[in-house]
Amino acid sequence: HCHLVPFPFWFVISPEGVGLVSDVTTIQLGWSVLNVTAKFGFILHLQYIKSKYCKTLDATREPYCVHGGPVPAKDPEALHDGDDGGDPDNGGEQKMRTLISE
């Protein structure tokens, strides 16, 4: 939320605050630039959250082969739930933990 930090500073130097800037055009331009910058920063932040979520979702689906098609299991032991002491997926669980920790 660091894109919201300049708003109080601009308010202080505008006529509503101390009044260091008194030109109406400059004040309106300042508010416009701040608003466009804040909105653009918010959009970038949402894109970052979406890509991080998609990576996490892909990482959770990968060990279980959830790609929309049939599960290519050659033996029934490959589909265990992890409670029977079987070997966890080599690398899949670690990859998921790495992506989630980002």
Backbone atoms as SQL, in Angstrom:
CREATE TABLE atoms (id INTEGER PRIMARY KEY, chain TEXT, resi INTEGER, resn TEXT, atom TEXT, x REAL, y REAL, z REAL);
INSERT INTO atoms VALUES
  (1, 'A', 1, 'HIS', 'N', 0.810, -1.189, 0.000),
  (2, 'A', 1, 'HIS', 'CA', 0.000, 0.000, 0.000),
  (3, 'A', 1, 'HIS', 'C', 0.861, 1.264, 0.000),
  (4, 'A', 2, 'CYS', 'N', 2.090, 1.121, -0.441),
  (5, 'A', 2, 'CYS', 'CA', 2.985, 2.274, -0.477),
  (6, 'A', 2, 'CYS', 'C', 2.578, 3.259, -1.574),
  (7, 'A', 3, 'HIS', 'N', 1.692, 2.843, -2.489),
  (8, 'A', 3, 'HIS', 'CA', 1.242, 3.782, -3.513),
  (9, 'A', 3, 'HIS', 'C', 0.264, 4.809, -2.938),
  (10, 'A', 4, 'LEU', 'N', -0.186, 4.624, -1.697),
  (11, 'A', 4, 'LEU', 'CA', -1.091, 5.582, -1.061),
  (12, 'A', 4, 'LEU', 'C', -0.357, 6.612, -0.210),
  (13, 'A', 5, 'VAL', 'N', 0.937, 6.429, -0.005),
  (14, 'A', 5, 'VAL', 'CA', 1.720, 7.317, 0.848),
  (15, 'A', 5, 'VAL', 'C', 1.757, 8.765, 0.343),
  (16, 'A', 6, 'PRO', 'N', 1.894, 9.031, -0.949),
  (17, 'A', 6, 'PRO', 'CA', 1.991, 10.430, -1.399),
  (18, 'A', 6, 'PRO', 'C', 0.724, 11.257, -1.191),
  (19, 'A', 7, 'PHE', 'N', -0.426, 10.637, -1.036),
  (20, 'A', 7, 'PHE', 'CA', -1.672, 11.389, -0.896),
  (21, 'A', 7, 'PHE', 'C', -1.674, 12.331, 0.312),
  (22, 'A', 8, 'PRO', 'N', -1.294, 11.866, 1.506),
  (23, 'A', 8, 'PRO', 'CA', -1.281, 12.813, 2.633),
  (24, 'A', 8, 'PRO', 'C', -0.283, 13.949, 2.449),
  (25, 'A', 9, 'PHE', 'N', 0.852, 13.662, 1.835),
  (26, 'A', 9, 'PHE', 'CA', 1.845, 14.721, 1.596),
  (27, 'A', 9, 'PHE', 'C', 1.298, 15.773, 0.634),
  (28, 'A', 10, 'TRP', 'N', 0.628, 15.325, -0.422),
  (29, 'A', 10, 'TRP', 'CA', 0.055, 16.272, -1.373),
  (30, 'A', 10, 'TRP', 'C', -1.054, 17.085, -0.713),
  (31, 'A', 11, 'PHE', 'N', -1.823, 16.430, 0.149),
  (32, 'A', 11, 'PHE', 'CA', -2.881, 17.139, 0.869),
  (33, 'A', 11, 'PHE', 'C', -2.287, 18.241, 1.751),
  (34, 'A', 12, 'VAL', 'N', -1.170, 17.950, 2.411),
  (35, 'A', 12, 'VAL', 'CA', -0.537, 18.927, 3.307),
  (36, 'A', 12, 'VAL', 'C', -0.045, 20.143, 2.531),
  (37, 'A', 13, 'ILE', 'N', 0.536, 19.935, 1.345),
  (38, 'A', 13, 'ILE', 'CA', 1.072, 21.096, 0.611),
  (39, 'A', 13, 'ILE', 'C', 0.014, 21.805, -0.229),
  (40, 'A', 14, 'SER', 'N', -1.185, 21.217, -0.364),
  (41, 'A', 14, 'SER', 'CA', -2.254, 21.868, -1.120),
  (42, 'A', 14, 'SER', 'C', -2.946, 22.919, -0.247),
  (43, 'A', 15, 'PRO', 'N', -3.865, 23.688, -0.813),
  (44, 'A', 15, 'PRO', 'CA', -4.560, 24.717, -0.017),
  (45, 'A', 15, 'PRO', 'C', -5.370, 24.159, 1.163),
  (46, 'A', 16, 'GLU', 'N', -5.778, 22.897, 1.101),
  (47, 'A', 16, 'GLU', 'CA', -6.493, 22.296, 2.233),
  (48, 'A', 16, 'GLU', 'C', -5.580, 22.117, 3.435),
  (49, 'A', 17, 'GLY', 'N', -4.283, 22.022, 3.191),
  (50, 'A', 17, 'GLY', 'CA', -3.308, 21.861, 4.263),
  (51, 'A', 17, 'GLY', 'C', -2.604, 23.172, 4.551),
  (52, 'A', 18, 'VAL', 'N', -1.293, 23.174, 4.374),
  (53, 'A', 18, 'VAL', 'CA', -0.469, 24.353, 4.644),
  (54, 'A', 18, 'VAL', 'C', -0.629, 25.410, 3.558),
  (55, 'A', 19, 'GLY', 'N', -0.844, 24.994, 2.338),
  (56, 'A', 19, 'GLY', 'CA', -1.054, 25.935, 1.247),
  (57, 'A', 19, 'GLY', 'C', 0.220, 26.340, 0.536),
  (58, 'A', 20, 'LEU', 'N', 1.191, 25.451, 0.451),
  (59, 'A', 20, 'LEU', 'CA', 2.438, 25.765, -0.257),
  (60, 'A', 20, 'LEU', 'C', 2.214, 25.890, -1.762),
  (61, 'A', 21, 'VAL', 'N', 1.251, 25.123, -2.294),
  (62, 'A', 21, 'VAL', 'CA', 0.919, 25.197, -3.719),
  (63, 'A', 21, 'VAL', 'C', -0.461, 25.818, -3.819),
  (64, 'A', 22, 'SER', 'N', -0.575, 26.881, -4.591),
  (65, 'A', 22, 'SER', 'CA', -1.874, 27.566, -4.680),
  (66, 'A', 22, 'SER', 'C', -2.443, 27.601, -6.100),
  (67, 'A', 23, 'ASP', 'N', -1.659, 27.205, -7.090),
  (68, 'A', 23, 'ASP', 'CA', -2.131, 27.194, -8.477),
  (69, 'A', 23, 'ASP', 'C', -3.118, 26.044, -8.667),
  (70, 'A', 24, 'VAL', 'N', -4.327, 26.367, -9.109),
  (71, 'A', 24, 'VAL', 'CA', -5.393, 25.380, -9.242),
  (72, 'A', 24, 'VAL', 'C', -5.030, 24.289, -10.250),
  (73, 'A', 25, 'THR', 'N', -4.418, 24.679, -11.363),
  (74, 'A', 25, 'THR', 'CA', -4.033, 23.699, -12.388),
  (75, 'A', 25, 'THR', 'C', -2.999, 22.724, -11.841),
  (76, 'A', 26, 'THR', 'N', -2.031, 23.213, -11.112),
  (77, 'A', 26, 'THR', 'CA', -1.000, 22.348, -10.527),
  (78, 'A', 26, 'THR', 'C', -1.610, 21.396, -9.507),
  (79, 'A', 27, 'ILE', 'N', -2.532, 21.902, -8.718),
  (80, 'A', 27, 'ILE', 'CA', -3.184, 21.064, -7.703),
  (81, 'A', 27, 'ILE', 'C', -3.982, 19.947, -8.377),
  (82, 'A', 28, 'GLN', 'N', -4.779, 20.294, -9.386),
  (83, 'A', 28, 'GLN', 'CA', -5.581, 19.292, -10.087),
  (84, 'A', 28, 'GLN', 'C', -4.696, 18.283, -10.813),
  (85, 'A', 29, 'LEU', 'N', -3.621, 18.756, -11.419),
  (86, 'A', 29, 'LEU', 'CA', -2.690, 17.859, -12.091),
  (87, 'A', 29, 'LEU', 'C', -2.026, 16.915, -11.084),
  (88, 'A', 30, 'GLY', 'N', -1.681, 17.441, -9.934),
  (89, 'A', 30, 'GLY', 'CA', -1.075, 16.609, -8.882),
  (90, 'A', 30, 'GLY', 'C', -2.004, 15.508, -8.430),
  (91, 'A', 31, 'TRP', 'N', -3.283, 15.864, -8.163),
  (92, 'A', 31, 'TRP', 'CA', -4.247, 14.841, -7.767),
  (93, 'A', 31, 'TRP', 'C', -4.447, 13.808, -8.878),
  (94, 'A', 32, 'SER', 'N', -4.476, 14.265, -10.115),
  (95, 'A', 32, 'SER', 'CA', -4.667, 13.347, -11.249),
  (96, 'A', 32, 'SER', 'C', -3.510, 12.370, -11.364),
  (97, 'A', 33, 'VAL', 'N', -2.296, 12.885, -11.264),
  (98, 'A', 33, 'VAL', 'CA', -1.111, 12.015, -11.364),
  (99, 'A', 33, 'VAL', 'C', -1.102, 11.005, -10.214),
  (100, 'A', 34, 'LEU', 'N', -1.433, 11.473, -9.006),
  (101, 'A', 34, 'LEU', 'CA', -1.474, 10.561, -7.867),
  (102, 'A', 34, 'LEU', 'C', -2.530, 9.477, -8.050),
  (103, 'A', 35, 'ASN', 'N', -3.705, 9.849, -8.536),
  (104, 'A', 35, 'ASN', 'CA', -4.774, 8.866, -8.731),
  (105, 'A', 35, 'ASN', 'C', -4.417, 7.836, -9.802),
  (106, 'A', 36, 'VAL', 'N', -3.881, 8.298, -10.925),
  (107, 'A', 36, 'VAL', 'CA', -3.494, 7.363, -11.987),
  (108, 'A', 36, 'VAL', 'C', -2.387, 6.434, -11.510),
  (109, 'A', 37, 'THR', 'N', -1.401, 6.979, -10.805),
  (110, 'A', 37, 'THR', 'CA', -0.301, 6.164, -10.289),
  (111, 'A', 37, 'THR', 'C', -0.807, 5.132, -9.279),
  (112, 'A', 38, 'ALA', 'N', -1.704, 5.542, -8.395),
  (113, 'A', 38, 'ALA', 'CA', -2.244, 4.621, -7.394),
  (114, 'A', 38, 'ALA', 'C', -3.048, 3.505, -8.057),
  (115, 'A', 39, 'LYS', 'N', -3.846, 3.860, -9.048),
  (116, 'A', 39, 'LYS', 'CA', -4.644, 2.840, -9.732),
  (117, 'A', 39, 'LYS', 'C', -3.751, 1.871, -10.506),
  (118, 'A', 40, 'PHE', 'N', -2.740, 2.389, -11.176),
  (119, 'A', 40, 'PHE', 'CA', -1.809, 1.531, -11.912),
  (120, 'A', 40, 'PHE', 'C', -1.061, 0.610, -10.952),
  (121, 'A', 41, 'GLY', 'N', -0.628, 1.146, -9.822),
  (122, 'A', 41, 'GLY', 'CA', 0.050, 0.329, -8.822),
  (123, 'A', 41, 'GLY', 'C', -0.862, -0.748, -8.266),
  (124, 'A', 42, 'PHE', 'N', -2.130, -0.417, -8.062),
  (125, 'A', 42, 'PHE', 'CA', -3.096, -1.396, -7.574),
  (126, 'A', 42, 'PHE', 'C', -3.302, -2.509, -8.589),
  (127, 'A', 43, 'ILE', 'N', -3.389, -2.169, -9.864),
  (128, 'A', 43, 'ILE', 'CA', -3.542, -3.176, -10.917),
  (129, 'A', 43, 'ILE', 'C', -2.331, -4.104, -10.947),
  (130, 'A', 44, 'LEU', 'N', -1.130, -3.546, -10.847),
  (131, 'A', 44, 'LEU', 'CA', 0.073, -4.374, -10.819),
  (132, 'A', 44, 'LEU', 'C', 0.080, -5.292, -9.597),
  (133, 'A', 45, 'HIS', 'N', -0.360, -4.777, -8.468),
  (134, 'A', 45, 'HIS', 'CA', -0.430, -5.583, -7.254),
  (135, 'A', 45, 'HIS', 'C', -1.412, -6.742, -7.425),
  (136, 'A', 46, 'LEU', 'N', -2.564, -6.477, -8.027),
  (137, 'A', 46, 'LEU', 'CA', -3.537, -7.547, -8.281),
  (138, 'A', 46, 'LEU', 'C', -2.986, -8.592, -9.238),
  (139, 'A', 47, 'GLN', 'N', -2.257, -8.153, -10.265),
  (140, 'A', 47, 'GLN', 'CA', -1.650, -9.094, -11.200),
  (141, 'A', 47, 'GLN', 'C', -0.629, -9.987, -10.497),
  (142, 'A', 48, 'TYR', 'N', 0.148, -9.402, -9.585),
  (143, 'A', 48, 'TYR', 'CA', 1.132, -10.163, -8.822),
  (144, 'A', 48, 'TYR', 'C', 0.434, -11.212, -7.950),
  (145, 'A', 49, 'ILE', 'N', -0.645, -10.801, -7.281),
  (146, 'A', 49, 'ILE', 'CA', -1.385, -11.743, -6.439),
  (147, 'A', 49, 'ILE', 'C', -1.975, -12.871, -7.282),
  (148, 'A', 50, 'LYS', 'N', -2.517, -12.528, -8.455),
  (149, 'A', 50, 'LYS', 'CA', -3.107, -13.533, -9.333),
  (150, 'A', 50, 'LYS', 'C', -2.056, -14.524, -9.814),
  (151, 'A', 51, 'SER', 'N', -0.889, -14.039, -10.240),
  (152, 'A', 51, 'SER', 'CA', 0.143, -14.952, -10.732),
  (153, 'A', 51, 'SER', 'C', 0.679, -15.829, -9.607),
  (154, 'A', 52, 'LYS', 'N', 0.802, -15.281, -8.408),
  (155, 'A', 52, 'LYS', 'CA', 1.252, -16.079, -7.265),
  (156, 'A', 52, 'LYS', 'C', 0.217, -17.148, -6.926),
  (157, 'A', 53, 'TYR', 'N', -1.069, -16.802, -6.972),
  (158, 'A', 53, 'TYR', 'CA', -2.127, -17.761, -6.713),
  (159, 'A', 53, 'TYR', 'C', -2.125, -18.872, -7.769),
  (160, 'A', 54, 'CYS', 'N', -1.953, -18.492, -9.030),
  (161, 'A', 54, 'CYS', 'CA', -1.939, -19.493, -10.101),
  (162, 'A', 54, 'CYS', 'C', -0.752, -20.442, -9.953),
  (163, 'A', 55, 'LYS', 'N', 0.417, -19.926, -9.560),
  (164, 'A', 55, 'LYS', 'CA', 1.573, -20.794, -9.325),
  (165, 'A', 55, 'LYS', 'C', 1.294, -21.766, -8.192),
  (166, 'A', 56, 'THR', 'N', 0.683, -21.274, -7.125),
  (167, 'A', 56, 'THR', 'CA', 0.364, -22.127, -5.989),
  (168, 'A', 56, 'THR', 'C', -0.663, -23.178, -6.387),
  (169, 'A', 57, 'LEU', 'N', -1.651, -22.774, -7.155),
  (170, 'A', 57, 'LEU', 'CA', -2.676, -23.707, -7.611),
  (171, 'A', 57, 'LEU', 'C', -2.071, -24.771, -8.513),
  (172, 'A', 58, 'ASP', 'N', -1.192, -24.377, -9.425),
  (173, 'A', 58, 'ASP', 'CA', -0.523, -25.341, -10.289),
  (174, 'A', 58, 'ASP', 'C', 0.341, -26.289, -9.482),
  (175, 'A', 59, 'ALA', 'N', 1.008, -25.767, -8.454),
  (176, 'A', 59, 'ALA', 'CA', 1.875, -26.607, -7.628),
  (177, 'A', 59, 'ALA', 'C', 1.069, -27.613, -6.830),
  (178, 'A', 60, 'THR', 'N', -0.133, -27.234, -6.392),
  (179, 'A', 60, 'THR', 'CA', -0.949, -28.180, -5.640),
  (180, 'A', 60, 'THR', 'C', -1.601, -29.205, -6.549),
  (181, 'A', 61, 'ARG', 'N', -1.853, -28.850, -7.781),
  (182, 'A', 61, 'ARG', 'CA', -2.468, -29.797, -8.710),
  (183, 'A', 61, 'ARG', 'C', -1.453, -30.752, -9.316),
  (184, 'A', 62, 'GLU', 'N', -0.208, -30.319, -9.488),
  (185, 'A', 62, 'GLU', 'CA', 0.800, -31.120, -10.177),
  (186, 'A', 62, 'GLU', 'C', 1.067, -32.480, -9.542),
  (187, 'A', 63, 'PRO', 'N', 1.264, -32.579, -8.222),
  (188, 'A', 63, 'PRO', 'CA', 1.542, -33.907, -7.649),
  (189, 'A', 63, 'PRO', 'C', 0.391, -34.880, -7.813),
  (190, 'A', 64, 'TYR', 'N', -0.820, -34.377, -7.989),
  (191, 'A', 64, 'TYR', 'CA', -1.981, -35.248, -8.098),
  (192, 'A', 64, 'TYR', 'C', -2.449, -35.404, -9.541),
  (193, 'A', 65, 'CYS', 'N', -1.704, -34.862, -10.475),
  (194, 'A', 65, 'CYS', 'CA', -2.004, -34.966, -11.909),
  (195, 'A', 65, 'CYS', 'C', -3.400, -34.460, -12.239),
  (196, 'A', 66, 'VAL', 'N', -3.802, -33.363, -11.667),
  (197, 'A', 66, 'VAL', 'CA', -5.115, -32.789, -11.956),
  (198, 'A', 66, 'VAL', 'C', -4.930, -31.782, -13.080),
  (199, 'A', 67, 'HIS', 'N', -5.042, -32.268, -14.302),
  (200, 'A', 67, 'HIS', 'CA', -4.888, -31.409, -15.472),
  (201, 'A', 67, 'HIS', 'C', -6.150, -31.432, -16.323),
  (202, 'A', 68, 'GLY', 'N', -7.212, -31.983, -15.801),
  (203, 'A', 68, 'GLY', 'CA', -8.444, -32.052, -16.556),
  (204, 'A', 68, 'GLY', 'C', -8.637, -33.375, -17.257),
  (205, 'A', 69, 'GLY', 'N', -7.642, -34.225, -17.272),
  (206, 'A', 69, 'GLY', 'CA', -7.747, -35.521, -17.922),
  (207, 'A', 69, 'GLY', 'C', -7.743, -36.629, -16.892),
  (208, 'A', 70, 'PRO', 'N', -7.658, -37.881, -17.364),
  (209, 'A', 70, 'PRO', 'CA', -7.631, -39.011, -16.428),
  (210, 'A', 70, 'PRO', 'C', -6.317, -39.053, -15.644),
  (211, 'A', 71, 'VAL', 'N', -6.367, -39.647, -14.472),
  (212, 'A', 71, 'VAL', 'CA', -5.186, -39.773, -13.628),
  (213, 'A', 71, 'VAL', 'C', -4.357, -40.947, -14.127),
  (214, 'A', 72, 'PRO', 'N', -3.109, -40.714, -14.562),
  (215, 'A', 72, 'PRO', 'CA', -2.283, -41.794, -15.100),
  (216, 'A', 72, 'PRO', 'C', -1.587, -42.585, -13.987),
  (217, 'A', 73, 'ALA', 'N', -2.357, -43.343, -13.199),
  (218, 'A', 73, 'ALA', 'CA', -1.771, -44.151, -12.129),
  (219, 'A', 73, 'ALA', 'C', -1.592, -45.574, -12.632),
  (220, 'A', 74, 'LYS', 'N', -0.386, -46.104, -12.510),
  (221, 'A', 74, 'LYS', 'CA', -0.109, -47.462, -12.976),
  (222, 'A', 74, 'LYS', 'C', -0.419, -48.487, -11.905),
  (223, 'A', 75, 'ASP', 'N', -0.326, -48.071, -10.639),
  (224, 'A', 75, 'ASP', 'CA', -0.654, -48.999, -9.568),
  (225, 'A', 75, 'ASP', 'C', -1.470, -48.277, -8.503),
  (226, 'A', 76, 'PRO', 'N', -2.319, -48.976, -7.769),
  (227, 'A', 76, 'PRO', 'CA', -3.185, -48.340, -6.770),
  (228, 'A', 76, 'PRO', 'C', -2.410, -47.678, -5.638),
  (229, 'A', 77, 'GLU', 'N', -1.193, -48.123, -5.346),
  (230, 'A', 77, 'GLU', 'CA', -0.391, -47.525, -4.286),
  (231, 'A', 77, 'GLU', 'C', 0.002, -46.082, -4.601),
  (232, 'A', 78, 'ALA', 'N', -0.014, -45.708, -5.874),
  (233, 'A', 78, 'ALA', 'CA', 0.382, -44.357, -6.268),
  (234, 'A', 78, 'ALA', 'C', -0.639, -43.320, -5.823),
  (235, 'A', 79, 'LEU', 'N', -1.853, -43.749, -5.489),
  (236, 'A', 79, 'LEU', 'CA', -2.899, -42.817, -5.106),
  (237, 'A', 79, 'LEU', 'C', -3.140, -42.784, -3.602),
  (238, 'A', 80, 'HIS', 'N', -2.172, -43.223, -2.801),
  (239, 'A', 80, 'HIS', 'CA', -2.374, -43.229, -1.351),
  (240, 'A', 80, 'HIS', 'C', -2.507, -41.812, -0.817),
  (241, 'A', 81, 'ASP', 'N', -3.126, -41.696, 0.360),
  (242, 'A', 81, 'ASP', 'CA', -3.381, -40.370, 0.925),
  (243, 'A', 81, 'ASP', 'C', -2.283, -39.888, 1.840),
  (244, 'A', 82, 'GLY', 'N', -1.224, -40.620, 1.988),
  (245, 'A', 82, 'GLY', 'CA', -0.087, -40.182, 2.788),
  (246, 'A', 82, 'GLY', 'C', -0.150, -40.666, 4.217),
  (247, 'A', 83, 'ASP', 'N', -1.270, -41.281, 4.652),
  (248, 'A', 83, 'ASP', 'CA', -1.414, -41.732, 6.029),
  (249, 'A', 83, 'ASP', 'C', -0.841, -43.126, 6.245),
  (250, 'A', 84, 'ASP', 'N', -0.545, -43.821, 5.167),
  (251, 'A', 84, 'ASP', 'CA', -0.075, -45.190, 5.314),
  (252, 'A', 84, 'ASP', 'C', 1.445, -45.289, 5.359),
  (253, 'A', 85, 'GLY', 'N', 2.134, -44.178, 5.502),
  (254, 'A', 85, 'GLY', 'CA', 3.585, -44.208, 5.619),
  (255, 'A', 85, 'GLY', 'C', 4.311, -44.383, 4.305),
  (256, 'A', 86, 'GLY', 'N', 3.613, -44.210, 3.187),
  (257, 'A', 86, 'GLY', 'CA', 4.249, -44.352, 1.882),
  (258, 'A', 86, 'GLY', 'C', 5.167, -43.181, 1.583),
  (259, 'A', 87, 'ASP', 'N', 5.975, -43.333, 0.535),
  (260, 'A', 87, 'ASP', 'CA', 6.883, -42.259, 0.149),
  (261, 'A', 87, 'ASP', 'C', 6.105, -41.086, -0.418),
  (262, 'A', 88, 'PRO', 'N', 6.383, -39.861, 0.050),
  (263, 'A', 88, 'PRO', 'CA', 5.747, -38.702, -0.586),
  (264, 'A', 88, 'PRO', 'C', 6.318, -38.486, -1.981),
  (265, 'A', 89, 'ASP', 'N', 5.613, -37.736, -2.757),
  (266, 'A', 89, 'ASP', 'CA', 6.049, -37.435, -4.122),
  (267, 'A', 89, 'ASP', 'C', 7.433, -36.790, -4.076),
  (268, 'A', 90, 'ASN', 'N', 8.371, -37.341, -4.801),
  (269, 'A', 90, 'ASN', 'CA', 9.732, -36.806, -4.811),
  (270, 'A', 90, 'ASN', 'C', 9.773, -35.462, -5.507),
  (271, 'A', 91, 'GLY', 'N', 9.986, -34.398, -4.741),
  (272, 'A', 91, 'GLY', 'CA', 10.113, -33.077, -5.320),
  (273, 'A', 91, 'GLY', 'C', 8.819, -32.313, -5.424),
  (274, 'A', 92, 'GLY', 'N', 7.691, -32.976, -5.593),
  (275, 'A', 92, 'GLY', 'CA', 6.416, -32.290, -5.739),
  (276, 'A', 92, 'GLY', 'C', 6.024, -31.538, -4.486),
  (277, 'A', 93, 'GLU', 'N', 6.154, -32.208, -3.352),
  (278, 'A', 93, 'GLU', 'CA', 5.810, -31.561, -2.081),
  (279, 'A', 93, 'GLU', 'C', 6.765, -30.405, -1.788),
  (280, 'A', 94, 'GLN', 'N', 8.046, -30.616, -2.072),
  (281, 'A', 94, 'GLN', 'CA', 9.033, -29.557, -1.845),
  (282, 'A', 94, 'GLN', 'C', 8.773, -28.368, -2.765),
  (283, 'A', 95, 'LYS', 'N', 8.408, -28.645, -4.010),
  (284, 'A', 95, 'LYS', 'CA', 8.104, -27.565, -4.952),
  (285, 'A', 95, 'LYS', 'C', 6.899, -26.765, -4.477),
  (286, 'A', 96, 'MET', 'N', 5.878, -27.475, -3.952),
  (287, 'A', 96, 'MET', 'CA', 4.690, -26.798, -3.471),
  (288, 'A', 96, 'MET', 'C', 5.032, -25.927, -2.266),
  (289, 'A', 97, 'ARG', 'N', 5.839, -26.433, -1.353),
  (290, 'A', 97, 'ARG', 'CA', 6.229, -25.634, -0.186),
  (291, 'A', 97, 'ARG', 'C', 7.031, -24.406, -0.596),
  (292, 'A', 98, 'THR', 'N', 7.908, -24.567, -1.595),
  (293, 'A', 98, 'THR', 'CA', 8.697, -23.450, -2.072),
  (294, 'A', 98, 'THR', 'C', 7.820, -22.370, -2.682),
  (295, 'A', 99, 'LEU', 'N', 6.848, -22.769, -3.508),
  (296, 'A', 99, 'LEU', 'CA', 5.968, -21.807, -4.146),
  (297, 'A', 99, 'LEU', 'C', 5.051, -21.125, -3.149),
  (298, 'A', 100, 'ILE', 'N', 4.576, -21.869, -2.157),
  (299, 'A', 100, 'ILE', 'CA', 3.691, -21.286, -1.164),
  (300, 'A', 100, 'ILE', 'C', 4.443, -20.314, -0.277),
  (301, 'A', 101, 'SER', 'N', 5.703, -20.604, 0.011),
  (302, 'A', 101, 'SER', 'CA', 6.479, -19.730, 0.890),
  (303, 'A', 101, 'SER', 'C', 6.861, -18.414, 0.211),
  (304, 'A', 102, 'GLU', 'N', 6.765, -18.329, -1.101),
  (305, 'A', 102, 'GLU', 'CA', 7.118, -17.090, -1.811),
  (306, 'A', 102, 'GLU', 'C', 6.186, -16.046, -1.477);
